[in-house]
Amino acid sequence: MLAACALAGCALQPPPSPQDIQAQTMQNVRTPTQWAAATVPAGAVQDAWLSSFNDAQLDALVQEALAHNADLLVAAGRIEQAAAFAKLSGATLYPALNLLARGGGKLGGDNSGLSGVGLFASWELDIWGRVRSAGAAGTAQYVSVLADAAFARQSIAAAVAKSWYLAIEARLQRTLATAIVKTSEQTVLLAQDRLRIGRGDEYDVVLAQASLETYRDAARQLVFSEAQAQRALETLLGRYPAAALTVATSLPTGVPAVPVGLPSELLERRPDVIAAQQRVAAAFNQVAEAKAARLPRIALTSGVTSISSDLFVLKEQDNPVLSIGANLTAPIFNGWALQAQVDIRTAAQKVAAAEYAKVAQRAFSEVETALAATFAADEREAFLASAVRSSARALEIAQTRLRVGAGDMRAVLQQEAALSAARASLARVQTDRLVQRVNLNLALGGSAQPRPTEVSGTKPEAGTVTMDIARR
């Protein structure tokens, strides 16, 4: 028994490290020393990136979403479920103690007249590591759920930020459309005045009126788009989608560039990659558990009983009775079911490793895509700002020429359309700059808020995870 206990204390084989998984499943991926999309600002990836937007209203909306978003409530429930499963998977590491008692007078429940009480204990010696492997698998699964919940929180924060800026853009686009409608109405009046004094014709009036109705239709569509953007944001916040949210009138400016760190650091930081790695660890331990299940099980047993009878005299013996023993259970033949379990768990481990590679490659792709989109949006904003200034000046010239009789109505309408399109495109690309910065921060794995400090011996808050927990 002492030898068996010593064997039971042997350490389990550690699961494959992230480097081992990458070597097996990402053989065609060569991680560069720098990001390929463009020259990026130096510096480590920062947490609390939400504060870089310097938007107090956005901060409040994110806090509201983290407290009331339905997806995060589901994630919190899954954390509690995973914690319970982790506790259950390691429960058999400890001795089991059960109490049995019966009574009921001379006849009792089965007419035997026996009554008494017994206290029974049993403890399986985990010689082959089956129980510990099950416990390690449950713990790894719990950590993976924590990491998934952390990424869900970051994703919700990013979704709120993007929806907020899209809602602001929708309001700006509606404001621009309203302005162009007023300009077009003035153009119609000008065309009517020219017709009345004999310097224009009906064609110019009809053309201006047609253009005005087109702008009115576009403005009405933008009113609907603004309401839809508000409803999308309210849904993320856990509110009723009434399109009643008060939206800012302008986009923030002066948002700093995002430090991106090194590509080699990404897979160690992103919670979804850490979750995938922990699922590989869980699958590895489940394989070990299935292999150990093919081997004999030894359990120590003991009990204390005291039995009496009112109907017949029991054989004289010490009462209560203390017993100590052991039992052995060894599988002989079960239709290869246990080997099938090993094969199933081994295949599941391969799937988990492939899923890790898929998540890791997606992480690299998301960062490179967000980087490229960010730099493209920065350059486009400068181009479109210049286009807006030129279009506004061209419209002034066209209107002046029309008043003095040196131009025609078509030139004015063309410049109105050009100015409207340029302003709309500028607002769109300014929003896209902010959205891509949000995407980049999310892709890099930085937390939208300061990471919670783990307190030793306490259960992590629902929906949060620290990298220390994930690494353990």
Short mmCIF file of C-alpha atoms in Angstrom, two decimals:
data_model
loop_
_atom_site.label_atom_id
_atom_site.label_comp_id
_atom_site.label_asym_id
_atom_site.label_seq_id
_atom_site.Cartn_x
_atom_site.Cartn_y
_atom_site.Cartn_z
CA MET A 1 0.00 0.00 0.00
CA LEU A 2 2.87 2.36 0.74
CA ALA A 3 4.29 1.64 -2.72
CA ALA A 4 0.89 2.28 -4.27
CA CYS A 5 0.58 5.60 -2.46
CA ALA A 6 4.03 6.57 -3.68
CA LEU A 7 3.04 5.78 -7.25
CA ALA A 8 -0.15 7.78 -6.78
CA GLY A 9 1.93 10.84 -6.03
CA CYS A 10 3.87 10.69 -9.31
CA ALA A 11 3.59 13.83 -11.40
CA LEU A 12 1.46 13.84 -14.54
CA GLN A 13 2.94 14.45 -17.95
CA PRO A 14 2.64 18.17 -18.78
CA PRO A 15 0.44 19.12 -21.75
CA PRO A 16 2.13 20.40 -24.91
CA SER A 17 3.38 23.97 -24.73
CA PRO A 18 2.19 26.63 -27.18
CA GLN A 19 5.55 26.33 -28.95
CA ASP A 20 5.04 22.58 -29.36
CA ILE A 21 1.52 23.09 -30.73
CA GLN A 22 2.75 25.74 -33.16
CA ALA A 23 5.56 23.50 -34.35
CA GLN A 24 3.10 20.69 -35.05
CA THR A 25 0.20 22.63 -36.62
CA MET A 26 1.68 25.88 -37.97
CA GLN A 27 4.68 24.59 -39.89
CA ASN A 28 3.99 26.92 -42.82
CA VAL A 29 3.76 30.05 -40.66
CA ARG A 30 6.95 32.07 -40.24
CA THR A 31 6.36 34.73 -37.63
CA PRO A 32 8.20 37.93 -38.68
CA THR A 33 10.16 40.14 -36.33
CA GLN A 34 8.01 43.15 -37.31
CA TRP A 35 4.48 43.62 -38.61
CA ALA A 36 4.33 43.51 -42.40
CA ALA A 37 1.47 45.95 -43.07
CA ALA A 38 3.40 49.21 -42.53
CA THR A 39 5.80 51.01 -40.26
CA VAL A 40 4.17 51.06 -36.85
CA PRO A 41 4.82 53.07 -33.68
CA ALA A 42 7.17 51.47 -31.21
CA GLY A 43 6.06 50.42 -27.76
CA ALA A 44 4.37 47.56 -25.97
CA VAL A 45 0.65 46.94 -26.33
CA GLN A 46 -1.22 48.91 -23.68
CA ASP A 47 -4.26 47.96 -21.65
CA ALA A 48 -7.06 50.44 -20.93
CA TRP A 49 -7.03 51.50 -24.59
CA LEU A 50 -10.58 52.84 -24.25
CA SER A 51 -9.25 55.83 -22.32
CA SER A 52 -7.13 56.87 -25.33
CA PHE A 53 -10.34 58.01 -27.08
CA ASN A 54 -10.95 60.50 -24.27
CA ASP A 55 -14.72 60.06 -24.47
CA ALA A 56 -16.49 59.99 -21.10
CA GLN A 57 -19.85 59.13 -22.64
CA LEU A 58 -18.34 56.14 -24.45
CA ASP A 59 -16.72 54.99 -21.19
CA ALA A 60 -20.12 55.04 -19.50
CA LEU A 61 -21.75 53.11 -22.35
CA VAL A 62 -19.09 50.41 -22.21
CA GLN A 63 -19.57 50.05 -18.46
CA GLU A 64 -23.31 49.69 -19.01
CA ALA A 65 -22.81 47.04 -21.68
CA LEU A 66 -20.40 45.05 -19.52
CA ALA A 67 -23.04 44.99 -16.78
CA HIS A 68 -26.13 44.25 -18.86
CA ASN A 69 -25.18 42.75 -22.23
CA ALA A 70 -27.00 39.46 -22.76
CA ASP A 71 -24.00 37.68 -24.31
CA LEU A 72 -21.86 38.52 -21.29
CA LEU A 73 -24.54 37.25 -18.94
CA VAL A 74 -24.42 33.95 -20.84
CA ALA A 75 -20.62 33.94 -20.55
CA ALA A 76 -20.85 34.51 -16.79
CA GLY A 77 -23.18 31.54 -16.48
CA ARG A 78 -20.75 29.38 -18.45
CA ILE A 79 -17.96 30.36 -16.09
CA GLU A 80 -19.97 29.18 -13.10
CA GLN A 81 -20.80 25.97 -14.95
CA ALA A 82 -17.14 25.35 -15.85
CA ALA A 83 -16.07 26.02 -12.26
CA ALA A 84 -18.54 23.42 -11.02
CA PHE A 85 -17.34 20.88 -13.59
CA ALA A 86 -13.73 21.53 -12.56
CA LYS A 87 -14.64 20.89 -8.94
CA LEU A 88 -16.55 17.74 -9.90
CA SER A 89 -13.70 16.35 -12.02
CA GLY A 90 -11.28 16.49 -9.08
CA ALA A 91 -13.69 15.33 -6.40
CA THR A 92 -12.58 11.69 -6.47
CA LEU A 93 -9.07 12.68 -5.51
CA TYR A 94 -10.37 12.85 -1.95
CA PRO A 95 -11.78 10.04 0.20
CA ALA A 96 -15.52 9.47 0.10
CA LEU A 97 -17.37 9.18 3.43
CA ASN A 98 -20.96 7.90 3.62
CA LEU A 99 -23.39 7.26 6.45
CA LEU A 100 -25.97 4.48 6.38
CA ALA A 101 -28.66 4.11 9.06
CA ARG A 102 -31.87 2.16 9.35
CA GLY A 103 -34.55 1.46 11.95
CA GLY A 104 -38.26 1.07 12.36
CA GLY A 105 -39.02 -1.22 15.28
CA LYS A 106 -39.54 -4.97 15.22
CA LEU A 107 -40.65 -5.24 11.61
CA GLY A 108 -38.79 -2.34 10.07
CA GLY A 109 -39.05 -1.46 6.46
CA ASP A 110 -38.36 -5.03 5.20
CA ASN A 111 -39.70 -7.14 8.09
CA SER A 112 -36.15 -8.03 9.11
CA GLY A 113 -36.18 -6.23 12.42
CA LEU A 114 -32.62 -5.06 11.83
CA SER A 115 -31.58 -1.58 12.85
CA GLY A 116 -28.23 0.08 13.11
CA VAL A 117 -25.84 2.62 11.77
CA GLY A 118 -22.69 2.41 9.66
CA LEU A 119 -20.03 4.86 8.60
CA PHE A 120 -18.13 3.85 5.45
CA ALA A 121 -15.09 5.40 3.81
CA SER A 122 -13.38 4.65 0.50
CA TRP A 123 -10.49 6.17 -1.38
CA GLU A 124 -9.30 5.26 -4.84
CA LEU A 125 -5.52 5.19 -5.14
CA ASP A 126 -4.80 7.18 -8.25
CA ILE A 127 -1.86 4.99 -9.24
CA TRP A 128 -2.02 5.67 -12.96
CA GLY A 129 -3.11 9.32 -12.73
CA ARG A 130 -6.63 8.82 -14.11
CA VAL A 131 -8.34 10.95 -11.50
CA ARG A 132 -5.67 13.63 -11.52
CA SER A 133 -5.81 13.76 -15.32
CA ALA A 134 -9.57 14.29 -15.14
CA GLY A 135 -9.05 17.06 -12.59
CA ALA A 136 -6.36 18.71 -14.72
CA ALA A 137 -8.65 18.54 -17.75
CA GLY A 138 -11.45 20.19 -15.79
CA THR A 139 -9.15 22.94 -14.57
CA ALA A 140 -7.83 23.62 -18.08
CA GLN A 141 -11.37 23.75 -19.41
CA TYR A 142 -12.30 26.22 -16.67
CA VAL A 143 -9.34 28.47 -17.54
CA SER A 144 -10.29 28.32 -21.22
CA VAL A 145 -13.82 29.47 -20.37
CA LEU A 146 -12.35 32.31 -18.31
CA ALA A 147 -10.18 33.38 -21.24
CA ASP A 148 -13.11 33.15 -23.67
CA ALA A 149 -15.16 35.31 -21.32
CA ALA A 150 -12.33 37.85 -21.13
CA PHE A 151 -12.20 38.06 -24.91
CA ALA A 152 -15.99 38.34 -25.00
CA ARG A 153 -15.78 41.34 -22.67
CA GLN A 154 -13.14 42.95 -24.86
CA SER A 155 -15.20 42.21 -27.97
CA ILE A 156 -18.33 43.75 -26.44
CA ALA A 157 -16.37 46.86 -25.43
CA ALA A 158 -15.03 47.12 -28.97
CA ALA A 159 -18.49 46.56 -30.46
CA VAL A 160 -19.95 49.33 -28.29
CA ALA A 161 -17.17 51.72 -29.32
CA LYS A 162 -17.65 50.95 -33.03
CA SER A 163 -21.43 51.19 -32.77
CA TRP A 164 -21.07 54.49 -30.93
CA TYR A 165 -18.95 56.00 -33.69
CA LEU A 166 -21.19 54.58 -36.40
CA ALA A 167 -24.18 56.17 -34.66
CA ILE A 168 -22.34 59.51 -34.55
CA GLU A 169 -21.52 59.16 -38.25
CA ALA A 170 -25.17 58.43 -39.03
CA ARG A 171 -26.13 61.64 -37.26
CA LEU A 172 -23.44 63.59 -39.11
CA GLN A 173 -24.56 62.15 -42.44
CA ARG A 174 -28.15 63.15 -41.68
CA THR A 175 -27.00 66.66 -40.76
CA LEU A 176 -25.03 66.92 -43.99
CA ALA A 177 -28.02 65.67 -45.97
CA THR A 178 -30.25 68.27 -44.31
CA ALA A 179 -27.77 70.98 -45.22
CA ILE A 180 -27.61 69.91 -48.86
CA VAL A 181 -31.42 69.85 -48.98
CA LYS A 182 -31.46 73.49 -47.83
CA THR A 183 -28.84 74.38 -50.42
CA SER A 184 -30.83 72.59 -53.10
CA GLU A 185 -33.99 74.46 -52.06
CA GLN A 186 -32.13 77.74 -52.55
CA THR A 187 -31.02 76.53 -55.96
CA VAL A 188 -34.64 75.84 -56.92
CA LEU A 189 -35.64 79.35 -55.80
CA LEU A 190 -32.77 80.79 -57.83
CA ALA A 191 -33.87 78.85 -60.92
CA GLN A 192 -37.45 80.09 -60.47
CA ASP A 193 -36.24 83.69 -60.08
CA ARG A 194 -34.19 83.40 -63.28
CA LEU A 195 -37.21 82.01 -65.11
CA ARG A 196 -39.42 84.83 -63.85
CA ILE A 197 -37.07 87.58 -65.03
CA GLY A 198 -36.42 85.88 -68.35
CA ARG A 199 -32.79 84.82 -67.81
CA GLY A 200 -33.51 81.12 -67.33
CA ASP A 201 -35.82 78.46 -68.67
CA GLU A 202 -38.20 75.84 -67.34
CA TYR A 203 -35.63 73.08 -67.92
CA ASP A 204 -33.39 74.54 -65.23
CA VAL A 205 -36.31 74.71 -62.78
CA VAL A 206 -37.41 71.12 -63.40
CA LEU A 207 -33.82 69.88 -63.15
CA ALA A 208 -33.30 71.68 -59.83
CA GLN A 209 -36.59 70.36 -58.44
CA ALA A 210 -35.69 66.79 -59.43
CA SER A 211 -32.34 67.15 -57.70
CA LEU A 212 -34.04 68.54 -54.59
CA GLU A 213 -36.39 65.56 -54.31
CA THR A 214 -33.45 63.17 -54.68
CA TYR A 215 -31.68 64.89 -51.79
CA ARG A 216 -34.85 64.80 -49.70
CA ASP A 217 -35.12 61.04 -50.30
CA ALA A 218 -31.49 60.55 -49.29
CA ALA A 219 -32.06 62.60 -46.14
CA ARG A 220 -35.06 60.47 -45.21
CA GLN A 221 -33.05 57.30 -45.65
CA LEU A 222 -30.35 58.70 -43.38
CA VAL A 223 -32.94 59.42 -40.68
CA PHE A 224 -33.83 55.74 -40.77
CA SER A 225 -30.13 54.74 -40.76
CA GLU A 226 -29.51 56.90 -37.70
CA ALA A 227 -32.37 55.24 -35.84
CA GLN A 228 -31.07 51.79 -36.80
CA ALA A 229 -27.60 52.66 -35.55
CA GLN A 230 -29.07 53.79 -32.23
CA ARG A 231 -31.10 50.57 -31.93
CA ALA A 232 -28.01 48.45 -32.58
CA LEU A 233 -26.15 50.26 -29.83
CA GLU A 234 -29.07 50.06 -27.40
CA THR A 235 -29.24 46.29 -27.96
CA LEU A 236 -25.56 45.96 -27.04
CA LEU A 237 -26.27 47.95 -23.88
CA GLY A 238 -29.09 45.63 -22.88
CA ARG A 239 -31.68 48.36 -23.34
CA TYR A 240 -34.98 48.31 -25.20
CA PRO A 241 -34.22 49.28 -28.84
CA ALA A 242 -36.28 52.47 -28.91
CA ALA A 243 -33.78 54.61 -30.90
CA ALA A 244 -33.88 57.08 -28.01
CA LEU A 245 -30.16 57.18 -27.27
CA THR A 246 -28.60 60.64 -27.17
CA VAL A 247 -25.70 60.64 -29.61
CA ALA A 248 -22.77 63.06 -29.73
CA THR A 249 -22.72 65.66 -32.51
CA SER A 250 -19.09 65.18 -33.54
CA LEU A 251 -16.41 62.54 -33.74
CA PRO A 252 -13.42 62.75 -31.37
CA THR A 253 -10.17 64.08 -32.76
CA GLY A 254 -6.57 63.69 -31.73
CA VAL A 255 -6.80 59.96 -30.98
CA PRO A 256 -3.18 58.76 -30.64
CA ALA A 257 -1.57 56.03 -32.67
CA VAL A 258 -1.76 52.51 -31.29
CA PRO A 259 1.48 50.84 -30.09
CA VAL A 260 1.46 47.32 -31.48
CA GLY A 261 4.32 45.44 -29.85
CA LEU A 262 5.88 42.47 -31.65
CA PRO A 263 4.19 39.68 -33.65
CA SER A 264 5.91 37.07 -31.48
CA GLU A 265 4.11 38.42 -28.40
CA LEU A 266 0.61 38.30 -29.85
CA LEU A 267 -0.17 34.64 -29.19
CA GLU A 268 0.87 34.96 -25.55
CA ARG A 269 -1.46 37.89 -24.97
CA ARG A 270 -4.73 37.34 -26.83
CA PRO A 271 -7.34 35.71 -24.58
CA ASP A 272 -8.95 33.72 -27.40
CA VAL A 273 -5.57 32.18 -28.30
CA ILE A 274 -4.95 31.37 -24.64
CA ALA A 275 -8.40 29.77 -24.46
CA ALA A 276 -7.58 27.60 -27.48
CA GLN A 277 -4.28 26.55 -25.92
CA GLN A 278 -6.06 25.58 -22.70
CA ARG A 279 -8.52 23.48 -24.69
CA VAL A 280 -5.53 21.59 -26.10
CA ALA A 281 -4.31 21.03 -22.53
CA ALA A 282 -7.76 19.78 -21.50
CA ALA A 283 -7.87 17.39 -24.46
CA PHE A 284 -4.36 16.14 -23.64
CA ASN A 285 -5.37 15.33 -20.07
CA GLN A 286 -8.54 13.64 -21.27
CA VAL A 287 -6.39 11.34 -23.42
CA ALA A 288 -4.30 10.48 -20.34
CA GLU A 289 -7.49 9.84 -18.38
CA ALA A 290 -8.82 7.50 -21.09
CA LYS A 291 -5.54 5.58 -21.23
CA ALA A 292 -5.44 5.17 -17.46
CA ALA A 293 -9.03 3.89 -17.48
CA ARG A 294 -7.77 0.70 -19.20
CA LEU A 295 -5.66 -0.17 -16.16
CA PRO A 296 -6.73 -1.72 -12.81
CA ARG A 297 -8.21 0.44 -10.08
CA ILE A 298 -7.37 -0.05 -6.41
CA ALA A 299 -9.40 1.50 -3.62
CA LEU A 300 -8.97 1.43 0.14
CA THR A 301 -12.12 0.88 2.17
CA SER A 302 -13.02 1.05 5.84
CA GLY A 303 -16.17 1.10 7.89
CA VAL A 304 -17.62 1.23 11.38
CA THR A 305 -21.00 -0.47 11.92
CA SER A 306 -23.34 -1.15 14.82
CA ILE A 307 -26.30 -3.49 14.17
CA SER A 308 -29.10 -4.73 16.45
CA SER A 309 -32.33 -6.71 16.04
CA ASP A 310 -35.54 -6.91 18.04
CA LEU A 311 -36.68 -10.18 16.38
CA PHE A 312 -33.74 -12.53 16.75
CA VAL A 313 -30.45 -12.74 18.55
CA LEU A 314 -27.42 -11.86 16.49
CA LYS A 315 -24.27 -13.94 16.78
CA GLU A 316 -22.21 -12.60 19.63
CA GLN A 317 -19.45 -10.36 18.38
CA ASP A 318 -17.97 -7.00 19.12
CA ASN A 319 -20.36 -4.18 18.45
CA PRO A 320 -19.59 -1.78 16.91
CA VAL A 321 -17.42 -3.47 14.23
CA LEU A 322 -14.45 -1.83 12.57
CA SER A 323 -13.38 -3.12 9.16
CA ILE A 324 -10.49 -2.16 6.88
CA GLY A 325 -9.83 -3.54 3.41
CA ALA A 326 -9.20 -2.86 -0.23
CA ASN A 327 -10.74 -3.77 -3.55
CA LEU A 328 -9.34 -4.23 -7.04
CA THR A 329 -11.22 -3.67 -10.26
CA ALA A 330 -9.52 -4.62 -13.53
CA PRO A 331 -11.13 -4.47 -16.97
CA ILE A 332 -10.77 -7.78 -18.84
CA PHE A 333 -12.87 -7.44 -21.97
CA ASN A 334 -15.42 -4.77 -22.88
CA GLY A 335 -15.68 -4.95 -26.64
CA TRP A 336 -12.74 -2.58 -27.10
CA ALA A 337 -14.84 0.24 -25.63
CA LEU A 338 -11.98 1.59 -23.52
CA GLN A 339 -9.60 1.65 -26.48
CA ALA A 340 -12.29 3.40 -28.51
CA GLN A 341 -12.44 6.06 -25.81
CA VAL A 342 -8.68 6.55 -26.15
CA ASP A 343 -9.02 6.91 -29.92
CA ILE A 344 -11.89 9.39 -29.54
CA ARG A 345 -9.96 11.55 -27.06
CA THR A 346 -6.81 11.40 -29.22
CA ALA A 347 -8.76 12.62 -32.24
CA ALA A 348 -10.30 15.35 -30.08
CA GLN A 349 -6.81 16.48 -29.09
CA LYS A 350 -5.83 16.74 -32.75
CA VAL A 351 -8.95 18.83 -33.42
CA ALA A 352 -8.14 21.12 -30.47
CA ALA A 353 -4.59 21.60 -31.76
CA ALA A 354 -5.88 22.43 -35.24
CA GLU A 355 -8.37 24.87 -33.72
CA TYR A 356 -5.49 26.54 -31.88
CA ALA A 357 -3.65 27.02 -35.17
CA LYS A 358 -6.81 28.42 -36.75
CA VAL A 359 -7.31 30.94 -33.95
CA ALA A 360 -3.61 31.92 -33.99
CA GLN A 361 -3.57 32.51 -37.74
CA ARG A 362 -6.78 34.52 -37.48
CA ALA A 363 -5.16 36.67 -34.79
CA PHE A 364 -2.19 37.47 -37.04
CA SER A 365 -4.53 38.22 -39.96
CA GLU A 366 -6.74 40.53 -37.89
CA VAL A 367 -3.77 42.60 -36.72
CA GLU A 368 -2.28 42.95 -40.20
CA THR A 369 -5.68 43.81 -41.70
CA ALA A 370 -6.43 46.40 -39.02
CA LEU A 371 -2.96 47.94 -39.47
CA ALA A 372 -3.37 48.23 -43.23
CA ALA A 373 -6.89 49.65 -42.87
CA THR A 374 -5.73 52.17 -40.25
CA PHE A 375 -2.95 53.58 -42.41
CA ALA A 376 -5.20 53.65 -45.47
CA ALA A 377 -7.88 55.57 -43.55
CA ASP A 378 -5.28 58.08 -42.27
CA GLU A 379 -4.14 58.83 -45.82
CA ARG A 380 -7.67 58.95 -47.24
CA GLU A 381 -8.78 61.49 -44.65
CA ALA A 382 -6.18 63.97 -45.89
CA PHE A 383 -7.24 63.44 -49.51
CA LEU A 384 -10.96 63.81 -48.78
CA ALA A 385 -10.50 66.88 -46.58
CA SER A 386 -8.79 68.57 -49.52
CA ALA A 387 -11.57 67.38 -51.84
CA VAL A 388 -14.23 68.92 -49.56
CA ARG A 389 -12.46 72.29 -49.57
CA SER A 390 -12.09 72.24 -53.36
CA SER A 391 -15.71 71.17 -53.92
CA ALA A 392 -17.03 73.88 -51.60
CA ARG A 393 -15.03 76.52 -53.47
CA ALA A 394 -16.16 75.14 -56.85
CA LEU A 395 -19.80 75.35 -55.74
CA GLU A 396 -19.35 79.00 -54.72
CA ILE A 397 -17.88 79.79 -58.13
CA ALA A 398 -20.64 77.91 -59.99
CA GLN A 399 -23.35 79.74 -58.04
CA THR A 400 -21.70 83.11 -58.67
CA ARG A 401 -21.40 82.39 -62.39
CA LEU A 402 -25.04 81.38 -62.51
CA ARG A 403 -26.15 84.63 -60.86
CA VAL A 404 -24.20 86.78 -63.29
CA GLY A 405 -25.30 84.75 -66.29
CA ALA A 406 -21.90 83.23 -67.07
CA GLY A 407 -22.85 79.67 -66.13
CA ASP A 408 -25.78 77.25 -66.24
CA MET A 409 -27.82 75.32 -63.72
CA ARG A 410 -26.26 71.97 -64.54
CA ALA A 411 -22.85 73.12 -63.32
CA VAL A 412 -24.36 74.22 -60.00
CA LEU A 413 -26.17 70.92 -59.54
CA GLN A 414 -23.06 68.96 -60.38
CA GLN A 415 -21.03 70.86 -57.80
CA GLU A 416 -23.76 70.41 -55.18
CA ALA A 417 -23.64 66.67 -55.79
CA ALA A 418 -19.85 66.64 -55.69
CA LEU A 419 -19.74 68.57 -52.42
CA SER A 420 -22.36 66.33 -50.84
CA ALA A 421 -20.48 63.20 -51.87
CA ALA A 422 -17.14 64.57 -50.65
CA ARG A 423 -18.54 65.55 -47.24
CA ALA A 424 -20.24 62.18 -46.83
CA SER A 425 -17.05 60.34 -47.80
CA LEU A 426 -14.99 62.42 -45.37
CA ALA A 427 -17.36 61.67 -42.49
CA ARG A 428 -17.28 58.00 -43.42
CA VAL A 429 -13.49 57.77 -43.52
CA GLN A 430 -13.16 59.73 -40.26
CA THR A 431 -15.43 57.17 -38.64
CA ASP A 432 -13.50 54.36 -40.28
CA ARG A 433 -10.24 55.69 -38.75
CA LEU A 434 -11.75 55.35 -35.29
CA VAL A 435 -13.32 51.97 -36.04
CA GLN A 436 -10.02 50.60 -37.32
CA ARG A 437 -8.22 51.82 -34.21
CA VAL A 438 -10.77 49.93 -32.15
CA ASN A 439 -10.29 46.84 -34.33
CA LEU A 440 -6.52 47.11 -33.96
CA ASN A 441 -6.68 47.36 -30.18
CA LEU A 442 -8.99 44.35 -30.03
CA ALA A 443 -6.84 42.32 -32.44
CA LEU A 444 -3.71 43.04 -30.40
CA GLY A 445 -5.32 41.55 -27.30
CA GLY A 446 -5.11 44.68 -25.18
CA SER A 447 -7.84 45.06 -22.59
CA ALA A 448 -10.28 47.92 -23.05
CA GLN A 449 -10.06 48.59 -19.31
CA PRO A 450 -7.35 48.05 -16.71
CA ARG A 451 -7.00 44.34 -16.03
CA PRO A 452 -8.38 43.25 -12.64
CA THR A 453 -5.79 42.31 -10.06
CA GLU A 454 -6.10 38.70 -9.02
CA VAL A 455 -6.35 38.14 -5.27
CA SER A 456 -4.79 34.88 -4.15
CA GLY A 457 -7.33 32.37 -2.90
CA THR A 458 -10.33 34.18 -4.36
CA LYS A 459 -12.48 33.17 -7.25
CA PRO A 460 -11.99 35.39 -10.34
CA GLU A 461 -14.84 37.73 -11.08
CA ALA A 462 -17.31 36.39 -13.61
CA GLY A 463 -16.29 37.30 -17.13
CA THR A 464 -12.71 38.33 -16.28
CA VAL A 465 -9.36 36.63 -16.52
CA THR A 466 -5.77 37.59 -15.97
CA MET A 467 -2.84 36.28 -17.91
CA ASP A 468 -1.37 34.82 -14.72
CA ILE A 469 -4.41 32.58 -14.34
CA ALA A 470 -4.26 31.59 -18.00
CA ARG A 471 -0.60 30.63 -17.84
CA ARG A 472 -1.20 28.45 -14.79
#
